[in-house]
PDB file of C-alpha atoms in Angstrom:
ATOM      1  CA  UNK A 280     -70.089  57.331  93.779  1.00  0.00           C
ATOM      2  CA  UNK A 281     -69.240  56.349  96.494  1.00  0.00           C
ATOM      3  CA  UNK A 282     -70.436  58.801  99.298  1.00  0.00           C
ATOM      4  CA  UNK A 283     -68.555  58.556 102.055  1.00  0.00           C
ATOM      5  CA  UNK A 284     -65.142  60.859 103.098  1.00  0.00           C
ATOM      6  CA  UNK A 285     -67.311  62.863 100.940  1.00  0.00           C
ATOM      7  CA  UNK A 286     -70.499  64.025 101.465  1.00  0.00           C
ATOM      8  CA  UNK A 287     -70.462  61.949 104.776  1.00  0.00           C
ATOM      9  CA  UNK A 288     -67.551  60.882 107.675  1.00  0.00           C
ATOM     10  CA  UNK A 289     -67.805  58.141 110.316  1.00  0.00           C
ATOM     11  CA  UNK A 290     -67.483  59.236 112.925  1.00  0.00           C
ATOM     12  CA  UNK A 291     -68.386  55.396 114.610  1.00  0.00           C
ATOM     13  CA  UNK A 292     -69.717  52.230 114.212  1.00  0.00           C
ATOM     14  CA  UNK A 293     -70.723  49.496 116.935  1.00  0.00           C
ATOM     15  CA  UNK A 294     -71.808  46.161 115.821  1.00  0.00           C
ATOM     16  CA  UNK A 295     -72.966  42.945 116.472  1.00  0.00           C
ATOM     17  CA  UNK A 296     -72.546  41.216 113.235  1.00  0.00           C
ATOM     18  CA  UNK A 297     -75.745  41.363 112.554  1.00  0.00           C
ATOM     19  CA  UNK A 298     -77.037  44.941 113.570  1.00  0.00           C
ATOM     20  CA  UNK A 299     -75.127  48.027 113.964  1.00  0.00           C
ATOM     21  CA  UNK A 300     -75.340  51.792 115.214  1.00  0.00           C
ATOM     22  CA  UNK A 301     -73.637  54.435 113.223  1.00  0.00           C
ATOM     23  CA  UNK A 302     -72.674  58.000 113.961  1.00  0.00           C
ATOM     24  CA  UNK A 303     -72.122  59.483 110.808  1.00  0.00           C
ATOM     25  CA  UNK A 304     -71.069  63.638 110.540  1.00  0.00           C
ATOM     26  CA  UNK A 305     -72.085  65.220 107.345  1.00  0.00           C
ATOM     27  CA  UNK A 306     -69.413  67.060 105.353  1.00  0.00           C
ATOM     28  CA  UNK A 307     -70.807  70.370 104.274  1.00  0.00           C
ATOM     29  CA  UNK A 308     -68.455  71.488 101.704  1.00  0.00           C
ATOM     30  CA  UNK A 309     -69.080  68.106  99.611  1.00  0.00           C
ATOM     31  CA  UNK A 310     -69.831  69.654  96.298  1.00  0.00           C
ATOM     32  CA  UNK A 311     -73.361  67.807  96.753  1.00  0.00           C
ATOM     33  CA  UNK A 312     -74.607  70.793  98.667  1.00  0.00           C
ATOM     34  CA  UNK A 313     -73.068  73.453  96.071  1.00  0.00           C
ATOM     35  CA  UNK A 314     -75.687  72.651  92.989  1.00  0.00           C
ATOM     36  CA  UNK A 315     -77.926  71.570  95.328  1.00  0.00           C
ATOM     37  CA  UNK A 316     -80.580  74.390  96.077  1.00  0.00           C
ATOM     38  CA  UNK A 317     -77.942  77.437  96.563  1.00  0.00           C
ATOM     39  CA  UNK A 318     -77.286  79.325  98.937  1.00  0.00           C
ATOM     40  CA  UNK A 319     -80.019  77.787 100.606  1.00  0.00           C
ATOM     41  CA  UNK A 320     -78.053  74.439 100.815  1.00  0.00           C
ATOM     42  CA  UNK A 321     -80.312  70.678 102.344  1.00  0.00           C
ATOM     43  CA  UNK A 322     -79.759  67.119 102.277  1.00  0.00           C
ATOM     44  CA  UNK A 323     -80.608  65.350  98.680  1.00  0.00           C
ATOM     45  CA  UNK A 324     -82.712  61.648  99.814  1.00  0.00           C
ATOM     46  CA  UNK A 325     -81.086  60.248  97.278  1.00  0.00           C
ATOM     47  CA  UNK A 326     -77.495  60.755  98.995  1.00  0.00           C
ATOM     48  CA  UNK A 327     -79.211  60.236 102.277  1.00  0.00           C
ATOM     49  CA  UNK A 328     -80.030  56.313 101.236  1.00  0.00           C
ATOM     50  CA  UNK A 329     -77.049  55.553  99.713  1.00  0.00           C
ATOM     51  CA  UNK A 330     -75.836  56.930 102.763  1.00  0.00           C
ATOM     52  CA  UNK A 331     -77.740  54.168 104.479  1.00  0.00           C
ATOM     53  CA  UNK A 332     -76.918  50.953 101.613  1.00  0.00           C
ATOM     54  CA  UNK A 333     -72.842  52.376 102.303  1.00  0.00           C
ATOM     55  CA  UNK A 334     -73.547  51.192 106.384  1.00  0.00           C
ATOM     56  CA  UNK A 335     -74.790  48.532 105.443  1.00  0.00           C
ATOM     57  CA  UNK A 336     -72.693  47.342 103.272  1.00  0.00           C
ATOM     58  CA  UNK A 337     -70.202  47.951 106.270  1.00  0.00           C
ATOM     59  CA  UNK A 338     -71.953  45.096 108.478  1.00  0.00           C
ATOM     60  CA  UNK A 339     -71.883  42.714 105.561  1.00  0.00           C
ATOM     61  CA  UNK A 340     -69.053  43.340 104.535  1.00  0.00           C
ATOM     62  CA  UNK A 341     -68.968  42.702 100.996  1.00  0.00           C
ATOM     63  CA  UNK A 342     -70.881  45.652  98.019  1.00  0.00           C
ATOM     64  CA  UNK A 343     -75.332  45.892  97.904  1.00  0.00           C
ATOM     65  CA  UNK A 344     -77.074  46.503  95.779  1.00  0.00           C
ATOM     66  CA  UNK A 345     -80.959  47.861  96.255  1.00  0.00           C
ATOM     67  CA  UNK A 346     -83.571  45.801  94.532  1.00  0.00           C
ATOM     68  CA  UNK A 347     -87.006  47.423  96.055  1.00  0.00           C
ATOM     69  CA  UNK A 348     -87.903  49.893  99.195  1.00  0.00           C
ATOM     70  CA  UNK A 349     -90.608  49.054 100.171  1.00  0.00           C
ATOM     71  CA  UNK A 350     -91.100  51.676 102.883  1.00  0.00           C
ATOM     72  CA  UNK A 351     -89.209  55.074 103.033  1.00  0.00           C
ATOM     73  CA  UNK A 352     -90.543  58.573 104.125  1.00  0.00           C
ATOM     74  CA  UNK A 353     -88.289  61.289 104.636  1.00  0.00           C
ATOM     75  CA  UNK A 354     -90.529  63.125 106.308  1.00  0.00           C
ATOM     76  CA  UNK A 355     -88.495  66.438 107.324  1.00  0.00           C
ATOM     77  CA  UNK A 356     -85.748  68.737 105.038  1.00  0.00           C
ATOM     78  CA  UNK A 357     -83.105  68.967 106.425  1.00  0.00           C
ATOM     79  CA  UNK A 358     -80.881  71.817 105.864  1.00  0.00           C
ATOM     80  CA  UNK A 359     -77.366  72.401 106.449  1.00  0.00           C
ATOM     81  CA  UNK A 360     -77.863  75.637 109.264  1.00  0.00           C
ATOM     82  CA  UNK A 361     -77.580  74.186 112.223  1.00  0.00           C
ATOM     83  CA  UNK A 362     -77.141  70.328 111.163  1.00  0.00           C
ATOM     84  CA  UNK A 363     -74.392  68.432 112.644  1.00  0.00           C
ATOM     85  CA  UNK A 364     -75.018  65.316 112.148  1.00  0.00           C
ATOM     86  CA  UNK A 365     -77.035  61.494 111.702  1.00  0.00           C
ATOM     87  CA  UNK A 366     -77.608  58.963 114.197  1.00  0.00           C
ATOM     88  CA  UNK A 367     -78.808  55.115 112.929  1.00  0.00           C
ATOM     89  CA  UNK A 368     -79.419  51.708 113.310  1.00  0.00           C
ATOM     90  CA  UNK A 369     -79.149  49.156 110.416  1.00  0.00           C
ATOM     91  CA  UNK A 370     -80.446  45.766 110.772  1.00  0.00           C
ATOM     92  CA  UNK A 371     -79.558  43.134 108.490  1.00  0.00           C
ATOM     93  CA  UNK A 372     -81.897  39.296 108.267  1.00  0.00           C
ATOM     94  CA  UNK A 373     -81.335  36.576 105.981  1.00  0.00           C
ATOM     95  CA  UNK A 374     -84.480  36.894 102.966  1.00  0.00           C
ATOM     96  CA  UNK A 375     -83.451  33.804 100.906  1.00  0.00           C
ATOM     97  CA  UNK A 376     -80.425  33.979  98.459  1.00  0.00           C
ATOM     98  CA  UNK A 377     -81.288  38.300  99.324  1.00  0.00           C
ATOM     99  CA  UNK A 378     -79.868  39.978 102.388  1.00  0.00           C
ATOM    100  CA  UNK A 379     -82.258  42.637 103.518  1.00  0.00           C
ATOM    101  CA  UNK A 380     -81.744  45.263 105.612  1.00  0.00           C
ATOM    102  CA  UNK A 381     -84.278  47.153 107.732  1.00  0.00           C
ATOM    103  CA  UNK A 382     -83.585  50.616 108.743  1.00  0.00           C
ATOM    104  CA  UNK A 383     -84.444  51.859 111.936  1.00  0.00           C
ATOM    105  CA  UNK A 384     -84.359  55.675 113.833  1.00  0.00           C
ATOM    106  CA  UNK A 385     -81.891  56.816 111.376  1.00  0.00           C
ATOM    107  CA  UNK A 386     -82.626  61.149 112.693  1.00  0.00           C
ATOM    108  CA  UNK A 387     -80.728  64.012 111.821  1.00  0.00           C
ATOM    109  CA  UNK A 388     -78.480  65.608 114.828  1.00  0.00           C
ATOM    110  CA  UNK A 389     -79.934  69.338 115.662  1.00  0.00           C
ATOM    111  CA  UNK A 390     -81.738  71.627 113.778  1.00  0.00           C
ATOM    112  CA  UNK A 391     -84.397  70.435 111.466  1.00  0.00           C
ATOM    113  CA  UNK A 392     -86.892  72.546 109.488  1.00  0.00           C
ATOM    114  CA  UNK A 393     -90.657  70.456 109.022  1.00  0.00           C
ATOM    115  CA  UNK A 394     -91.895  70.369 105.144  1.00  0.00           C
TER     116      UNK A 394
END
């Protein structure tokens, strides 16, 4: 399922061909939030990973498949209170016949509750 324009909206993207900076706005009216802890909706980690993958697909211009995630730390729970968006940076590199995406500095803007 493609999450762009459903879970999030791309506000802007700046790319040099192998890396990109993305500014995203979360769509808090998305049905994902109605089912993910009703009354206290949070951003599901799996949706955030899919969102990063879709941004990497914009950089490559092709569909990608996640074959491995070496390290992923979701260090805080983001709920919908005051959450305005996400900023992030992806960098692509050739890894043999594969494309490796190094995701750096994906940060939620506004209020975030620690675990």
